[in-house]
PDB file of C-alpha atoms and ligand atoms in Angstrom:
ATOM      1  CA  MET A   3       0.000   0.000   0.000  1.00 38.00           C
ATOM      2  CA  TYR A   4       1.683   3.181  -1.071  1.00 42.00           C
ATOM      3  CA  LEU A   5       0.472   6.600  -0.892  1.00 41.00           C
ATOM      4  CA  CYS A   6      -3.080   7.375   0.019  1.00 39.00           C
ATOM      5  CA  GLY A   7      -2.779   7.700   3.756  1.00 39.00           C
ATOM      6  CA  ILE A   8       0.647   9.288   3.656  1.00 41.00           C
ATOM      7  CA  LEU A   9      -0.421  11.897   1.128  1.00 42.00           C
ATOM      8  CA  LEU A  10      -3.248  12.978   3.401  1.00 39.00           C
ATOM      9  CA  LEU A  11      -0.797  13.403   6.280  1.00 38.00           C
ATOM     10  CA  LEU A  12       1.585  15.652   4.327  1.00 43.00           C
ATOM     11  CA  PRO A  13       1.117  19.317   5.270  1.00 43.00           C
ATOM     12  CA  CYS A  14      -0.465  21.467   2.621  1.00 41.00           C
ATOM     13  CA  THR A  15       2.317  23.563   1.156  1.00 41.00           C
ATOM     14  CA  PHE A  16       0.193  25.760  -1.096  1.00 44.00           C
ATOM     15  CA  SER A  17       1.041  29.374  -0.355  1.00 40.00           C
ATOM     16  CA  GLU A  18      -2.036  30.554  -2.224  1.00 42.00           C
ATOM     17  CA  VAL A  19      -4.577  28.344  -3.896  1.00 51.00           C
ATOM     18  CA  ILE A  20      -7.600  30.020  -5.414  1.00 53.00           C
ATOM     19  CA  ILE A  21     -10.185  27.486  -6.458  1.00 55.00           C
ATOM     20  CA  CYS A  22     -12.500  29.131  -8.946  1.00 56.00           C
ATOM     21  CA  PRO A  23     -15.790  27.370  -8.111  1.00 51.00           C
ATOM     22  CA  MET A  24     -17.801  29.374 -10.629  1.00 52.00           C
ATOM     23  CA  ILE A  25     -15.730  28.210 -13.554  1.00 55.00           C
ATOM     24  CA  ASP A  26     -16.461  24.914 -15.259  1.00 63.00           C
ATOM     25  CA  PRO A  27     -14.016  23.118 -15.704  1.00 76.00           C
ATOM     26  CA  ARG A  28     -12.386  23.131 -12.284  1.00 90.00           C
ATOM     27  CA  THR A  29      -9.602  25.695 -12.331  1.00 93.00           C
ATOM     28  CA  PHE A  30      -6.867  26.087  -9.717  1.00 95.00           C
ATOM     29  CA  SER A  31      -4.651  29.148  -9.661  1.00 95.00           C
ATOM     30  CA  PHE A  32      -1.333  29.461  -7.848  1.00 96.00           C
ATOM     31  CA  SER A  33       0.930  32.382  -6.984  1.00 95.00           C
ATOM     32  CA  SER A  34       4.041  30.405  -7.964  1.00 94.00           C
ATOM     33  CA  VAL A  35       4.963  27.652 -10.421  1.00 93.00           C
ATOM     34  CA  GLU A  36       6.543  25.770  -7.506  1.00 94.00           C
ATOM     35  CA  ASP A  37       3.210  25.613  -5.664  1.00 95.00           C
ATOM     36  CA  LEU A  38       1.433  24.724  -8.908  1.00 96.00           C
ATOM     37  CA  SER A  39       3.928  21.921  -9.509  1.00 95.00           C
ATOM     38  CA  ASP A  40       3.449  20.568  -5.975  1.00 95.00           C
ATOM     39  CA  ALA A  41      -0.345  20.633  -6.354  1.00 95.00           C
ATOM     40  CA  VAL A  42      -0.163  18.846  -9.703  1.00 95.00           C
ATOM     41  CA  GLY A  43       2.111  16.192  -8.181  1.00 92.00           C
ATOM     42  CA  ARG A  44      -0.336  15.629  -5.318  1.00 92.00           C
ATOM     43  CA  ARG A  45      -3.307  15.506  -7.717  1.00 93.00           C
ATOM     44  CA  VAL A  46      -1.601  12.985 -10.009  1.00 92.00           C
ATOM     45  CA  LEU A  47      -0.876  10.776  -7.029  1.00 91.00           C
ATOM     46  CA  GLU A  48      -4.510  10.943  -5.976  1.00 91.00           C
ATOM     47  CA  LEU A  49      -5.399   9.656  -9.442  1.00 93.00           C
ATOM     48  CA  VAL A  50      -3.003   6.683  -9.244  1.00 91.00           C
ATOM     49  CA  GLU A  51      -5.358   3.969  -8.069  1.00 78.00           C
ATOM     50  CA  SER A  52      -3.392   1.809  -5.641  1.00 76.00           C
ATOM     51  CA  ASP A  53      -5.420  -1.289  -6.479  1.00 77.00           C
ATOM     52  CA  LYS A  54      -4.567  -1.217 -10.181  1.00 86.00           C
ATOM     53  CA  ASP A  55      -1.426  -2.739 -11.670  1.00 89.00           C
ATOM     54  CA  ILE A  56      -1.039  -0.159 -14.458  1.00 93.00           C
ATOM     55  CA  PHE A  57      -1.234   3.654 -14.466  1.00 95.00           C
ATOM     56  CA  SER A  58      -1.372   5.003 -18.006  1.00 97.00           C
ATOM     57  CA  ILE A  59      -0.464   8.631 -18.593  1.00 96.00           C
ATOM     58  CA  ALA A  60       0.104  10.717 -21.718  1.00 97.00           C
ATOM     59  CA  LEU A  61       2.439  13.681 -21.330  1.00 96.00           C
ATOM     60  CA  SER A  62       2.780  16.779 -23.465  1.00 95.00           C
ATOM     61  CA  GLY A  63       6.055  18.467 -24.209  1.00 91.00           C
ATOM     62  CA  GLY A  64       7.241  21.983 -23.512  1.00 88.00           C
ATOM     63  CA  SER A  65       7.409  22.890 -19.826  1.00 89.00           C
ATOM     64  CA  LEU A  66       5.179  20.042 -18.661  1.00 93.00           C
ATOM     65  CA  PRO A  67       7.501  17.039 -18.095  1.00 89.00           C
ATOM     66  CA  THR A  68       9.865  18.948 -15.782  1.00 88.00           C
ATOM     67  CA  LEU A  69       7.017  20.656 -13.925  1.00 92.00           C
ATOM     68  CA  LEU A  70       5.343  17.296 -13.260  1.00 91.00           C
ATOM     69  CA  ALA A  71       8.573  15.568 -12.256  1.00 89.00           C
ATOM     70  CA  ASN A  72       9.392  18.392  -9.817  1.00 90.00           C
ATOM     71  CA  GLY A  73       5.907  18.100  -8.362  1.00 91.00           C
ATOM     72  CA  LEU A  74       6.371  14.357  -7.806  1.00 88.00           C
ATOM     73  CA  LEU A  75       9.861  14.618  -6.311  1.00 83.00           C
ATOM     74  CA  LYS A  76       8.623  15.109  -2.758  1.00 81.00           C
ATOM     75  CA  TYR A  77       6.546  11.913  -2.895  1.00 83.00           C
ATOM     76  CA  LYS A  78       8.879   9.756  -4.991  1.00 82.00           C
ATOM     77  CA  ASN A  79       9.601   7.331  -2.143  1.00 81.00           C
ATOM     78  CA  PHE A  80       5.905   6.562  -1.739  1.00 79.00           C
ATOM     79  CA  ILE A  81       5.145   5.871  -5.391  1.00 84.00           C
ATOM     80  CA  ASP A  82       5.210   2.563  -7.242  1.00 88.00           C
ATOM     81  CA  PHE A  83       6.523   3.940 -10.539  1.00 90.00           C
ATOM     82  CA  SER A  84       6.899   0.386 -11.885  1.00 91.00           C
ATOM     83  CA  LYS A  85       3.225   0.428 -12.842  1.00 93.00           C
ATOM     84  CA  TRP A  86       3.462   3.729 -14.708  1.00 93.00           C
ATOM     85  CA  HIS A  87       3.228   3.567 -18.513  1.00 95.00           C
ATOM     86  CA  ILE A  88       4.128   6.893 -20.094  1.00 94.00           C
ATOM     87  CA  PHE A  89       3.048   7.779 -23.625  1.00 97.00           C
ATOM     88  CA  PHE A  90       3.159  11.179 -25.321  1.00 97.00           C
ATOM     89  CA  ALA A  91       0.141  13.326 -26.127  1.00 98.00           C
ATOM     90  CA  ASP A  92       2.300  14.518 -28.990  1.00 98.00           C
ATOM     91  CA  GLU A  93       5.877  13.964 -30.040  1.00 98.00           C
ATOM     92  CA  ARG A  94       8.188  15.657 -32.436  1.00 97.00           C
ATOM     93  CA  TYR A  95       9.403  13.508 -35.349  1.00 98.00           C
ATOM     94  CA  VAL A  96      13.064  13.900 -34.361  1.00 98.00           C
ATOM     95  CA  ASP A  97      15.740  11.550 -33.045  1.00 97.00           C
ATOM     96  CA  HIS A  98      15.224  10.527 -29.426  1.00 95.00           C
ATOM     97  CA  SER A  99      18.463  12.318 -28.536  1.00 94.00           C
ATOM     98  CA  HIS A 100      17.402  15.567 -30.247  1.00 96.00           C
ATOM     99  CA  PRO A 101      16.845  18.557 -27.908  1.00 94.00           C
ATOM    100  CA  ASP A 102      13.275  18.877 -29.330  1.00 94.00           C
ATOM    101  CA  SER A 103      12.363  15.294 -28.384  1.00 95.00           C
ATOM    102  CA  ASN A 104       9.637  15.063 -25.740  1.00 93.00           C
ATOM    103  CA  PHE A 105      10.876  11.525 -25.022  1.00 93.00           C
ATOM    104  CA  LYS A 106      14.312  12.976 -24.203  1.00 91.00           C
ATOM    105  CA  ALA A 107      12.719  15.605 -21.930  1.00 89.00           C
ATOM    106  CA  CYS A 108      10.619  12.962 -20.179  1.00 86.00           C
ATOM    107  CA  LYS A 109      13.500  10.490 -19.788  1.00 84.00           C
ATOM    108  CA  GLY A 110      15.526  13.284 -18.234  1.00 83.00           C
ATOM    109  CA  ALA A 111      12.727  14.056 -15.816  1.00 82.00           C
ATOM    110  CA  PHE A 112      11.562  10.514 -14.969  1.00 77.00           C
ATOM    111  CA  LEU A 113      14.150   7.965 -16.132  1.00 68.00           C
ATOM    112  CA  ASP A 114      15.447   6.949 -12.715  1.00 75.00           C
ATOM    113  CA  ARG A 115      11.883   6.251 -11.578  1.00 85.00           C
ATOM    114  CA  VAL A 116       9.857   4.791 -14.431  1.00 87.00           C
ATOM    115  CA  PRO A 117      11.196   1.606 -16.103  1.00 88.00           C
ATOM    116  CA  GLU A 118      12.595   2.725 -19.468  1.00 86.00           C
ATOM    117  CA  ALA A 119      10.501   0.056 -21.207  1.00 90.00           C
ATOM    118  CA  HIS A 120       7.432   1.864 -19.857  1.00 92.00           C
ATOM    119  CA  ILE A 121       8.315   5.182 -21.509  1.00 91.00           C
ATOM    120  CA  TYR A 122       7.022   4.710 -25.059  1.00 94.00           C
ATOM    121  CA  ALA A 123       9.096   6.479 -27.697  1.00 95.00           C
ATOM    122  CA  ILE A 124       7.993   6.798 -31.302  1.00 97.00           C
ATOM    123  CA  ASP A 125       9.606   4.586 -33.962  1.00 97.00           C
ATOM    124  CA  MET A 126      11.898   6.879 -35.940  1.00 97.00           C
ATOM    125  CA  SER A 127      12.992   4.081 -38.289  1.00 97.00           C
ATOM    126  CA  VAL A 128       9.883   4.522 -40.452  1.00 98.00           C
ATOM    127  CA  PRO A 129       8.353   7.504 -42.304  1.00 98.00           C
ATOM    128  CA  LEU A 130       6.068   9.882 -40.366  1.00 98.00           C
ATOM    129  CA  ASP A 131       2.722   8.357 -41.430  1.00 98.00           C
ATOM    130  CA  GLU A 132       3.859   4.836 -40.544  1.00 98.00           C
ATOM    131  CA  CYS A 133       5.337   6.159 -37.292  1.00 98.00           C
ATOM    132  CA  ALA A 134       1.889   7.443 -36.254  1.00 98.00           C
ATOM    133  CA  LYS A 135       0.258   4.132 -37.223  1.00 98.00           C
ATOM    134  CA  ARG A 136       2.786   2.147 -35.165  1.00 98.00           C
ATOM    135  CA  TYR A 137       2.313   4.423 -32.148  1.00 98.00           C
ATOM    136  CA  GLN A 138      -1.429   3.889 -32.373  1.00 98.00           C
ATOM    137  CA  GLU A 139      -0.851   0.099 -32.494  1.00 98.00           C
ATOM    138  CA  GLN A 140       1.407   0.336 -29.435  1.00 98.00           C
ATOM    139  CA  LEU A 141      -1.239   2.381 -27.628  1.00 98.00           C
ATOM    140  CA  ILE A 142      -3.917  -0.231 -28.312  1.00 98.00           C
ATOM    141  CA  ASP A 143      -1.511  -3.034 -27.395  1.00 97.00           C
ATOM    142  CA  VAL A 144      -0.791  -1.564 -23.949  1.00 96.00           C
ATOM    143  CA  LEU A 145      -4.109   0.126 -23.081  1.00 96.00           C
ATOM    144  CA  GLY A 146      -6.616  -1.939 -25.023  1.00 97.00           C
ATOM    145  CA  GLY A 147      -9.271  -0.508 -27.319  1.00 97.00           C
ATOM    146  CA  SER A 148      -9.367  -1.201 -31.043  1.00 97.00           C
ATOM    147  CA  LEU A 149      -9.673   0.582 -34.383  1.00 97.00           C
ATOM    148  CA  ASP A 150     -13.294   1.249 -33.423  1.00 97.00           C
ATOM    149  CA  GLU A 151     -12.875   1.942 -29.706  1.00 97.00           C
ATOM    150  CA  PRO A 152     -10.318   4.567 -28.584  1.00 98.00           C
ATOM    151  CA  PRO A 153      -7.822   3.455 -25.902  1.00 98.00           C
ATOM    152  CA  VAL A 154      -8.599   4.965 -22.483  1.00 98.00           C
ATOM    153  CA  PHE A 155      -5.831   6.696 -20.538  1.00 98.00           C
ATOM    154  CA  ASP A 156      -6.027   7.080 -16.790  1.00 97.00           C
ATOM    155  CA  LEU A 157      -4.653  10.587 -17.278  1.00 97.00           C
ATOM    156  CA  VAL A 158      -3.747  12.876 -20.178  1.00 98.00           C
ATOM    157  CA  MET A 159      -1.679  15.924 -19.284  1.00 98.00           C
ATOM    158  CA  LEU A 160      -1.823  18.820 -21.737  1.00 98.00           C
ATOM    159  CA  GLY A 161      -0.197  22.176 -22.167  1.00 97.00           C
ATOM    160  CA  MET A 162      -1.577  25.033 -24.234  1.00 97.00           C
ATOM    161  CA  GLY A 163       0.137  27.441 -26.574  1.00 97.00           C
ATOM    162  CA  PRO A 164      -0.604  31.199 -26.844  1.00 97.00           C
ATOM    163  CA  ASP A 165      -2.729  30.380 -29.937  1.00 96.00           C
ATOM    164  CA  GLY A 166      -4.844  27.906 -27.982  1.00 96.00           C
ATOM    165  CA  HIS A 167      -3.207  24.822 -29.500  1.00 97.00           C
ATOM    166  CA  THR A 168      -2.824  21.710 -27.410  1.00 98.00           C
ATOM    167  CA  ALA A 169      -0.826  18.552 -28.065  1.00 98.00           C
ATOM    168  CA  SER A 170      -0.141  19.108 -31.779  1.00 98.00           C
ATOM    169  CA  LEU A 171      -3.704  20.162 -32.570  1.00 98.00           C
ATOM    170  CA  PHE A 172      -3.533  23.675 -33.995  1.00 98.00           C
ATOM    171  CA  PRO A 173      -6.218  26.273 -34.809  1.00 96.00           C
ATOM    172  CA  GLY A 174      -7.883  25.677 -38.179  1.00 95.00           C
ATOM    173  CA  HIS A 175      -5.991  22.438 -38.832  1.00 97.00           C
ATOM    174  CA  PRO A 176      -7.898  19.540 -40.495  1.00 97.00           C
ATOM    175  CA  LEU A 177      -6.750  17.266 -37.624  1.00 98.00           C
ATOM    176  CA  LEU A 178      -9.298  19.022 -35.400  1.00 97.00           C
ATOM    177  CA  LYS A 179     -11.942  17.063 -37.316  1.00 96.00           C
ATOM    178  CA  GLU A 180     -10.102  13.699 -37.132  1.00 97.00           C
ATOM    179  CA  THR A 181     -12.322  11.019 -35.629  1.00 97.00           C
ATOM    180  CA  SER A 182     -11.139   7.705 -37.057  1.00 97.00           C
ATOM    181  CA  ARG A 183      -7.467   7.764 -36.060  1.00 98.00           C
ATOM    182  CA  TRP A 184      -6.348   7.851 -32.419  1.00 98.00           C
ATOM    183  CA  VAL A 185      -2.801   8.963 -33.342  1.00 98.00           C
ATOM    184  CA  ALA A 186      -2.246  11.134 -36.399  1.00 98.00           C
ATOM    185  CA  PRO A 187       0.804  12.558 -38.221  1.00 98.00           C
ATOM    186  CA  ILE A 188       1.196  16.271 -38.826  1.00 98.00           C
ATOM    187  CA  SER A 189       3.852  17.688 -41.161  1.00 98.00           C
ATOM    188  CA  ASP A 190       2.938  21.378 -41.085  1.00 98.00           C
ATOM    189  CA  SER A 191       3.016  22.217 -37.395  1.00 98.00           C
ATOM    190  CA  PRO A 192       3.174  26.021 -37.013  1.00 97.00           C
ATOM    191  CA  LYS A 193       5.164  25.370 -33.824  1.00 95.00           C
ATOM    192  CA  PRO A 194       8.569  23.986 -34.869  1.00 95.00           C
ATOM    193  CA  PRO A 195       9.552  21.326 -35.595  1.00 96.00           C
ATOM    194  CA  PRO A 196       6.935  20.882 -38.321  1.00 98.00           C
ATOM    195  CA  GLU A 197       6.752  17.058 -38.299  1.00 98.00           C
ATOM    196  CA  ARG A 198       5.028  15.467 -35.309  1.00 98.00           C
ATOM    197  CA  ILE A 199       2.576  12.817 -34.227  1.00 98.00           C
ATOM    198  CA  THR A 200      -0.354  13.715 -31.963  1.00 98.00           C
ATOM    199  CA  LEU A 201      -3.212  12.139 -30.064  1.00 98.00           C
ATOM    200  CA  THR A 202      -6.552  13.168 -31.546  1.00 98.00           C
ATOM    201  CA  TYR A 203      -9.720  14.250 -29.742  1.00 98.00           C
ATOM    202  CA  PRO A 204     -11.378  10.788 -29.598  1.00 98.00           C
ATOM    203  CA  VAL A 205      -8.513   9.509 -27.392  1.00 98.00           C
ATOM    204  CA  ILE A 206      -8.025  12.717 -25.411  1.00 98.00           C
ATOM    205  CA  ASN A 207     -11.740  13.038 -24.657  1.00 97.00           C
ATOM    206  CA  ALA A 208     -12.044   9.332 -23.761  1.00 98.00           C
ATOM    207  CA  ALA A 209      -9.472   9.714 -20.960  1.00 97.00           C
ATOM    208  CA  LYS A 210     -10.657   9.200 -17.397  1.00 96.00           C
ATOM    209  CA  ASN A 211      -8.957  12.455 -16.423  1.00 97.00           C
ATOM    210  CA  VAL A 212      -7.353  15.358 -18.281  1.00 97.00           C
ATOM    211  CA  ILE A 213      -5.205  17.974 -16.575  1.00 97.00           C
ATOM    212  CA  PHE A 214      -4.188  21.169 -18.383  1.00 97.00           C
ATOM    213  CA  ILE A 215      -1.244  23.207 -17.183  1.00 97.00           C
ATOM    214  CA  ALA A 216      -0.913  26.805 -18.339  1.00 97.00           C
ATOM    215  CA  THR A 217       1.591  29.287 -16.943  1.00 96.00           C
ATOM    216  CA  GLY A 218       3.057  32.627 -17.932  1.00 96.00           C
ATOM    217  CA  THR A 219       1.850  35.871 -19.464  1.00 97.00           C
ATOM    218  CA  SER A 220       1.813  34.477 -23.020  1.00 98.00           C
ATOM    219  CA  LYS A 221      -1.389  32.550 -22.143  1.00 97.00           C
ATOM    220  CA  VAL A 222      -3.215  35.480 -20.488  1.00 97.00           C
ATOM    221  CA  ASP A 223      -5.343  36.484 -23.517  1.00 96.00           C
ATOM    222  CA  VAL A 224      -6.189  33.021 -24.797  1.00 95.00           C
ATOM    223  CA  LEU A 225      -7.048  31.433 -21.438  1.00 95.00           C
ATOM    224  CA  PRO A 226     -10.434  33.183 -20.931  1.00 92.00           C
ATOM    225  CA  ARG A 227     -11.379  32.094 -24.482  1.00 92.00           C
ATOM    226  CA  VAL A 228     -10.564  28.476 -23.675  1.00 93.00           C
ATOM    227  CA  ILE A 229     -11.775  27.987 -20.102  1.00 90.00           C
ATOM    228  CA  ILE A 230     -15.459  28.294 -20.979  1.00 75.00           C
ATOM    229  CA  PRO A 231     -18.588  26.477 -19.824  1.00 71.00           C
ATOM    230  CA  SER A 232     -19.014  23.201 -21.652  1.00 68.00           C
ATOM    231  CA  ASP A 233     -22.370  24.275 -23.117  1.00 73.00           C
ATOM    232  CA  GLN A 234     -20.603  27.034 -25.070  1.00 75.00           C
ATOM    233  CA  VAL A 235     -18.059  24.811 -26.805  1.00 73.00           C
ATOM    234  CA  ASN A 236     -18.605  24.781 -30.554  1.00 75.00           C
ATOM    235  CA  GLU A 237     -16.879  23.560 -33.687  1.00 71.00           C
ATOM    236  CA  GLN A 238     -15.058  26.883 -34.051  1.00 77.00           C
ATOM    237  CA  SER A 239     -13.654  26.771 -30.531  1.00 86.00           C
ATOM    238  CA  LEU A 240      -9.926  26.913 -30.051  1.00 94.00           C
ATOM    239  CA  PRO A 241      -8.252  23.484 -29.979  1.00 96.00           C
ATOM    240  CA  ALA A 242      -7.762  23.490 -26.186  1.00 96.00           C
ATOM    241  CA  ALA A 243     -11.447  24.444 -25.680  1.00 95.00           C
ATOM    242  CA  ARG A 244     -12.519  21.336 -27.567  1.00 94.00           C
ATOM    243  CA  VAL A 245     -10.925  19.057 -24.985  1.00 95.00           C
ATOM    244  CA  ARG A 246     -14.032  17.916 -23.129  1.00 93.00           C
ATOM    245  CA  PRO A 247     -13.452  14.689 -21.174  1.00 95.00           C
ATOM    246  CA  VAL A 248     -15.545  13.567 -18.218  1.00 93.00           C
ATOM    247  CA  ASN A 249     -13.035  15.012 -15.741  1.00 94.00           C
ATOM    248  CA  LEU A 250     -11.129  18.150 -16.727  1.00 94.00           C
ATOM    249  CA  GLU A 251      -8.986  20.349 -14.474  1.00 96.00           C
ATOM    250  CA  TRP A 252      -6.831  23.402 -15.171  1.00 96.00           C
ATOM    251  CA  TYR A 253      -3.779  24.287 -13.135  1.00 96.00           C
ATOM    252  CA  ILE A 254      -2.664  27.828 -13.883  1.00 96.00           C
ATOM    253  CA  ASP A 255      -0.463  30.465 -12.357  1.00 96.00           C
ATOM    254  CA  GLU A 256      -1.627  34.012 -11.632  1.00 95.00           C
ATOM    255  CA  GLU A 257       0.152  35.413 -14.689  1.00 96.00           C
ATOM    256  CA  ALA A 258      -1.765  33.167 -17.068  1.00 96.00           C
ATOM    257  CA  GLY A 259      -5.032  33.646 -15.194  1.00 95.00           C
ATOM    258  CA  ALA A 260      -4.842  37.439 -14.842  1.00 95.00           C
ATOM    259  CA  LYS A 261      -7.839  38.023 -17.150  1.00 94.00           C
ATOM    260  CA  LEU A 262     -10.103  35.239 -15.847  1.00 89.00           C
TER     261      LEU A 262
HETATM  262  C1  6PG B 382       4.681  20.275 -27.785  1.00 75.99           C
HETATM  263  C2  6PG B 382       3.604  20.410 -26.763  1.00 75.99           C
HETATM  264  C3  6PG B 382       2.742  21.611 -26.928  1.00 75.99           C
HETATM  265  C4  6PG B 382       2.885  22.355 -25.611  1.00 75.99           C
HETATM  266  C5  6PG B 382       2.347  23.760 -25.730  1.00 75.99           C
HETATM  267  C6  6PG B 382       2.628  24.528 -24.424  1.00 75.99           C
HETATM  268  O1  6PG B 382       5.220  19.181 -27.905  1.00 75.99           O
HETATM  269  O2  6PG B 382       5.050  21.298 -28.389  1.00 75.99           O
HETATM  270  O3  6PG B 382       2.922  19.288 -26.516  1.00 75.99           O
HETATM  271  O4  6PG B 382       1.390  21.340 -27.183  1.00 75.99           O
HETATM  272  O5  6PG B 382       2.173  21.641 -24.592  1.00 75.99           O
HETATM  273  O6  6PG B 382       2.997  24.389 -26.814  1.00 75.99           O
HETATM  274  O7  6PG B 382       4.010  24.549 -24.188  1.00 75.99           O
HETATM  275  P1  6PG B 382       4.564  25.257 -22.843  1.00 75.99           P
HETATM  276  O8  6PG B 382       3.927  24.533 -21.695  1.00 75.99           O
HETATM  277  O9  6PG B 382       6.055  25.028 -22.890  1.00 75.99           O
HETATM  278  O10 6PG B 382       4.149  26.689 -22.913  1.00 75.99           O
END
């Protein structure tokens, strides 16, 4: 038995946590990234069901892997990382040792905790389209599902760009309408590098839990346009606004949330 009781005993270290009850989805704002990181770490550990032998999580790139790893550091001795299976919500089509590789960022943040075989890198030995197909096959192999039923993650962790993109789903891109593939290739990403693979909405929205992390002033204008009541989401919404799973939470800092 790992964490549950111990986590509850740990003192709350949040210097300032403003829970915005009037906003759907649940949004938590923090005065510092350190407090946000700690809260995310505690929340992720609450979601790791101690009676299950696998915890499946999809991570985004950018600032997210390090922020999550820092948030988990305090509790690392209480966690059974051997049951973690880490996929990527999106991944750049670059060598695993390339500075742009999300796998490289994640290995750096988690390697000494999660078995390397449980951190699923993309297959760079094949062209981009085939790479996406193989990642989808690997997803189904580990999590279940089929070509008709999207695999279900325990948790998908997403970031958001200043344009409202998330994973590698960008405003106005045809991939926003993708419903038959769970992992898709993109070769014209406006955020470099241009070639990537990305989870699509059917998988993201099938997840048991989705956590968004948004920090910094570059998100201040887009955030109010994305954190909107679910009954106002429409086809034209920004990519991040179209993430509508059963359980959705936002963890933001005060800079990003200044206009909420
Ligand atoms: C990627 C990311 C991307 C990222 C956002 C936010 O691989 O580029 O998955 O979607 O999450 O661009 O990045 P930051 O958190 O670094 O601002």
